[in-house]
CSV table of C-alpha atoms in Angstrom, one decimal:
chain,number,residue,atom,x,y,z
S,1,MET,CA,96.7,163.8,113.0
S,2,ALA,CA,93.7,165.7,110.6
S,3,GLN,CA,93.2,169.1,110.9
S,4,PHE,CA,90.9,171.3,111.0
S,5,PRO,CA,89.9,172.3,107.6
S,6,ASN,CA,89.3,176.3,106.7
S,7,SER,CA,85.7,175.9,104.2
S,8,LEU,CA,83.5,173.4,103.7
S,9,GLU,CA,85.3,172.5,100.3
S,10,GLU,CA,87.9,171.8,102.2
S,11,ALA,CA,85.5,169.6,104.2
S,12,ILE,CA,84.3,167.4,101.7
S,13,ALA,CA,87.7,167.1,100.1
S,14,GLN,CA,88.8,165.4,103.6
S,15,SER,CA,86.4,163.5,104.3
S,16,ARG,CA,86.8,161.7,100.8
S,17,GLU,CA,90.0,161.4,101.5
S,18,ALA,CA,89.3,159.7,105.6
S,19,THR,CA,86.2,157.6,103.0
S,20,LEU,CA,89.3,155.9,101.1
S,21,ALA,CA,91.2,155.2,104.1
S,22,ALA,CA,88.9,153.8,105.8
S,23,LEU,CA,87.9,151.3,102.9
S,24,GLU,CA,91.8,150.6,102.7
S,25,ALA,CA,91.3,149.5,106.4
S,26,GLY,CA,88.8,147.1,105.3
S,27,CYS,CA,86.0,149.4,106.8
S,28,THR,CA,82.8,149.5,104.3
S,29,ARG,CA,79.7,150.3,106.2
S,30,LEU,CA,80.3,154.5,106.5
S,31,SER,CA,79.1,157.1,107.5
S,32,VAL,CA,80.0,160.8,107.0
S,33,ASN,CA,78.6,163.8,108.8
S,34,LEU,CA,78.5,167.6,108.2
S,35,GLN,CA,76.8,168.7,110.9
S,36,PHE,CA,75.3,171.6,109.5
S,37,THR,CA,71.9,173.1,110.2
S,38,GLU,CA,69.7,173.9,106.5
S,39,LEU,CA,72.7,172.7,104.2
S,40,LYS,CA,71.6,171.4,101.0
S,41,GLN,CA,72.3,168.2,101.0
S,42,MET,CA,72.8,167.4,96.8
S,43,PRO,CA,75.8,169.9,96.2
S,44,VAL,CA,77.5,168.1,99.2
S,45,ALA,CA,76.7,164.6,97.9
S,46,LEU,CA,77.9,166.6,94.1
S,47,GLN,CA,81.3,167.2,95.8
S,48,PHE,CA,81.5,164.8,96.9
S,49,LEU,CA,80.6,161.3,94.4
S,50,PRO,CA,84.6,161.1,92.4
S,51,VAL,CA,85.4,159.5,95.9
S,52,PHE,CA,84.2,156.7,93.5
S,53,GLU,CA,85.7,158.0,90.6
S,54,GLN,CA,88.6,157.5,92.3
S,55,LEU,CA,88.1,153.9,93.7
S,56,GLY,CA,87.3,152.9,90.0
S,57,ILE,CA,83.7,151.9,90.9
S,58,GLN,CA,80.3,152.5,90.2
S,59,PRO,CA,78.0,153.8,93.1
S,60,LYS,CA,74.5,153.8,93.0
S,61,ILE,CA,73.3,157.4,94.9
S,62,LEU,CA,70.5,156.7,97.0
S,63,PHE,CA,68.3,159.9,98.3
S,64,ALA,CA,65.7,159.6,101.8
S,65,ASP,CA,63.6,161.9,99.7
S,66,THR,CA,61.8,161.2,95.8
S,67,GLY,CA,61.5,164.3,95.4
S,68,ALA,CA,65.5,164.7,96.3
S,69,ALA,CA,65.7,162.1,93.8
S,70,ALA,CA,64.2,163.2,91.0
S,71,LEU,CA,66.0,166.6,91.3
S,72,ALA,CA,68.9,164.8,91.1
S,73,ARG,CA,68.2,163.0,88.0
S,74,ARG,CA,67.0,166.3,85.9
S,75,ASP,CA,70.1,167.9,87.4
S,76,TRP,CA,72.7,165.3,87.2
S,77,THR,CA,73.2,165.2,82.9
S,78,ASP,CA,76.6,163.8,82.7
S,79,VAL,CA,77.0,161.3,85.0
S,80,SER,CA,76.7,157.8,84.5
S,81,PHE,CA,75.6,155.9,87.6
S,82,GLN,CA,72.0,155.0,88.2
S,83,ILE,CA,69.7,157.8,91.1
S,84,ASP,CA,67.1,156.3,93.2
S,85,ASP,CA,65.6,156.9,96.3
S,86,VAL,CA,66.3,154.8,99.5
S,87,GLY,CA,61.6,153.8,99.2
S,88,THR,CA,59.6,153.4,102.4
S,89,SER,CA,59.3,149.8,104.3
S,90,ARG,CA,56.8,148.8,101.1
S,91,THR,CA,59.1,148.9,99.3
S,92,PRO,CA,61.0,145.3,98.3
S,93,VAL,CA,64.9,146.3,99.0
S,94,GLU,CA,65.3,143.1,96.2
S,95,LYS,CA,64.8,146.1,93.5
S,96,LYS,CA,66.9,149.1,95.0
S,97,ILE,CA,70.0,147.1,95.8
S,98,LEU,CA,71.2,144.8,92.8
S,99,PRO,CA,73.8,141.9,92.4
S,100,GLU,CA,75.3,144.2,89.7
S,101,ASP,CA,75.5,147.7,91.6
S,102,GLU,CA,79.3,148.3,93.0
S,103,ALA,CA,78.5,150.3,95.7
S,104,PHE,CA,75.9,152.6,97.1
S,105,LEU,CA,76.2,155.8,98.7
S,106,LEU,CA,72.7,156.7,100.6
S,107,VAL,CA,72.9,160.9,101.0
S,108,ALA,CA,70.3,161.7,104.4
S,109,PRO,CA,68.5,158.9,105.0
S,110,SER,CA,66.6,159.6,108.9
S,111,ALA,CA,64.8,157.1,111.1
S,112,VAL,CA,61.8,157.4,109.1
S,113,GLU,CA,64.1,154.8,106.8
S,114,VAL,CA,66.3,153.2,109.5
S,115,ALA,CA,64.5,149.5,108.9
S,116,GLN,CA,65.4,149.7,104.8
S,117,VAL,CA,67.9,150.7,105.8
S,118,GLU,CA,69.7,148.5,107.8
S,119,LYS,CA,68.8,145.9,105.1
S,120,MET,CA,70.0,147.8,102.1
S,121,ALA,CA,72.7,147.1,104.2
S,122,ASN,CA,73.0,143.9,104.8
S,123,LEU,CA,71.8,142.5,100.9
S,124,ALA,CA,75.2,145.4,100.8
S,125,GLY,CA,77.3,142.8,102.5
S,126,ASP,CA,80.9,143.7,102.1
S,127,ARG,CA,80.8,146.9,99.1
S,128,PRO,CA,80.8,149.9,100.0
S,129,PHE,CA,77.7,151.4,102.0
S,130,ILE,CA,78.1,155.2,102.7
S,131,LEU,CA,76.1,157.8,104.9
S,132,LEU,CA,75.8,160.8,103.7
S,133,ASN,CA,75.0,163.3,106.3
S,134,PRO,CA,72.5,159.8,108.0
S,135,GLN,CA,70.1,161.2,110.7
S,136,LEU,CA,69.3,158.1,112.0
S,137,GLU,CA,69.1,157.9,115.8
S,138,ASP,CA,66.6,160.7,116.6
S,139,VAL,CA,65.5,158.9,120.3
S,140,SER,CA,61.9,160.2,119.2
S,141,ILE,CA,61.4,157.3,116.7
S,142,ILE,CA,63.6,155.1,118.1
S,143,GLY,CA,62.6,155.1,121.1
S,144,ILE,CA,65.1,155.1,124.1
S,145,GLY,CA,64.5,151.2,125.7
S,146,TYR,CA,65.2,147.9,124.2
S,147,ALA,CA,64.8,146.7,121.0
S,148,ALA,CA,66.6,150.8,120.3
S,149,ARG,CA,69.1,149.2,122.0
S,150,GLN,CA,69.3,146.3,119.8
S,151,LEU,CA,69.1,148.9,116.5
S,152,ARG,CA,71.8,150.0,118.5
S,153,ASP,CA,74.2,146.4,118.8
S,154,ARG,CA,72.4,144.9,115.2
S,155,PHE,CA,73.7,148.0,112.9
S,156,LEU,CA,74.0,151.2,113.8
S,157,GLY,CA,77.1,150.4,116.1
S,158,THR,CA,78.5,148.4,113.1
S,159,ILE,CA,79.1,152.6,110.8
S,160,GLU,CA,82.3,153.7,110.7
S,161,SER,CA,82.5,157.1,111.5
S,162,CYS,CA,85.1,157.8,109.1
S,163,TYR,CA,84.3,162.0,108.7
S,164,TYR,CA,82.3,163.5,111.6
S,165,LEU,CA,82.3,167.4,111.6
S,166,ARG,CA,80.1,169.2,114.1
S,167,PRO,CA,79.7,173.1,114.8
S,168,LEU,CA,79.2,174.3,118.1
S,169,GLN,CA,79.4,177.5,120.0
S,170,GLY,CA,83.2,178.7,120.2
S,171,ALA,CA,84.1,175.5,119.3
S,172,ALA,CA,84.1,172.0,117.5
S,173,VAL,CA,83.8,168.7,117.5
S,174,LEU,CA,85.9,166.6,114.2
S,175,ARG,CA,86.9,162.7,113.1
S,176,SER,CA,88.5,162.4,110.0
S,177,TYR,CA,90.0,158.4,109.7
S,178,PRO,CA,92.6,157.5,111.2
S,179,SER,CA,92.4,160.1,113.7
S,180,LEU,CA,90.8,159.8,117.4
S,181,TRP,CA,88.0,162.5,117.8
S,182,GLN,CA,89.3,165.9,118.6
S,183,VAL,CA,87.9,168.1,120.5
S,184,TRP,CA,88.8,171.8,118.7
S,185,LEU,CA,88.0,175.6,120.5
S,186,GLU,CA,87.6,178.9,118.3
S,187,THR,CA,90.8,181.2,119.1
S,188,ASN,CA,91.0,184.5,116.5
S,189,ASP,CA,90.0,183.0,113.2
S,190,GLU,CA,91.6,179.9,113.6
S,191,TYR,CA,90.5,176.7,115.7
S,192,GLN,CA,93.5,175.4,118.1
S,193,LEU,CA,93.4,171.2,118.8
S,194,ILE,CA,92.3,171.1,122.7
S,195,ALA,CA,91.6,167.0,122.9
S,196,GLU,CA,91.7,163.8,121.5
S,197,VAL,CA,89.1,161.0,122.1
S,198,PRO,CA,88.3,157.4,120.8
S,199,GLN,CA,85.3,157.5,120.7
S,200,ARG,CA,82.6,160.5,119.8
S,201,PRO,CA,82.8,163.6,122.8
S,202,ALA,CA,78.9,164.4,123.6
S,203,GLY,CA,77.1,165.3,127.3
S,204,GLU,CA,79.2,165.9,130.1
S,205,GLU,CA,82.6,165.5,128.6
S,206,LEU,CA,82.0,167.4,125.8
S,207,ASP,CA,81.6,170.1,128.3
S,208,ARG,CA,84.3,168.6,130.2
S,209,ILE,CA,86.5,169.1,127.7
S,210,LEU,CA,85.9,172.7,126.8
S,211,ALA,CA,85.2,173.9,130.8
S,212,GLU,CA,88.7,172.7,131.5
S,213,ALA,CA,90.6,174.5,128.0
S,214,THR,CA,88.6,177.6,128.4
S,215,SER,CA,88.6,177.8,132.7
S,216,THR,CA,92.8,176.9,132.7
S,217,GLY,CA,93.3,179.5,129.4
S,218,THR,CA,95.3,176.9,127.1
S,219,THR,CA,95.6,180.2,125.7
S,220,ASP,CA,94.3,183.9,126.3
S,221,GLU,CA,92.5,184.2,122.7
S,222,ALA,CA,90.6,180.7,124.2
S,223,VAL,CA,89.5,182.9,126.9
S,224,ALA,CA,88.2,185.9,125.2
S,225,PRO,CA,87.7,184.8,121.1
S,226,LYS,CA,87.4,187.5,119.1
S,227,LYS,CA,86.8,186.8,115.6
S,228,PRO,CA,84.1,183.7,114.3
S,229,GLY,CA,86.1,181.8,112.5
S,230,PHE,CA,85.1,179.4,109.4
S,231,LEU,CA,82.7,177.4,110.3
S,232,THR,CA,80.6,179.9,113.0
S,233,ASN,CA,80.2,182.2,109.5
S,234,LEU,CA,79.5,179.5,107.5
S,235,GLN,CA,76.5,178.3,109.9
S,236,ARG,CA,75.0,181.9,109.7
S,237,PHE,CA,75.3,182.0,106.5
S,238,LEU,CA,72.8,178.7,105.7
S,239,ASN,CA,70.6,180.4,108.4
S,240,ALA,CA,70.7,183.2,106.9
S,241,LEU,CA,69.6,181.3,103.3
S,242,SER,CA,66.8,179.8,104.5
S,243,ARG,CA,64.9,182.6,106.2
């Protein structure tokens, strides 16, 4: 069973372990998602890179933003792998995904790039294709109709969420492959596991899980948490930096 991380660094290390476990199990299309607003993507990506060293392969790093790719090329002077951007629908995918490439890490791709990302994933074949903090399912962009359902069935549904950490108000949702999806409740300065489910809990199901845990008084602290845990403090810190 996955244990709740006590720091951002520990969460990133946990995400690397989950990624390695998923790749070992034969999954190649993976997503790693640390759902904190205002999280700086480049430092997270840099801390995630050792996963490729453990695999003994060279990744190609693709940033959704051209400016971010340029900054990474400028600042990451001690790395030997290629850094590029995802490009646009006018960019030939064959120039981004080359036959000699061993693995791919796409940093923060959004729904705007979803068509390009899908083409890249298809060209990558069975090579590791990892999405770090993707936001590919923006309903305002991909829609909710038949075309959007096709996209989910054809591509988005093929991506294994090997690591997912989302802070909530007084709680969090965690998935670390191969564990089930977990809901943790903030109690004092710790997090208590209150549910494990096979699919990502959301909407009414998540509301029900949290309501049952707090209304039945799973612990005294669950009813009246006294101190915020690290997720709450981290989000406050990130929000403060963005002002």
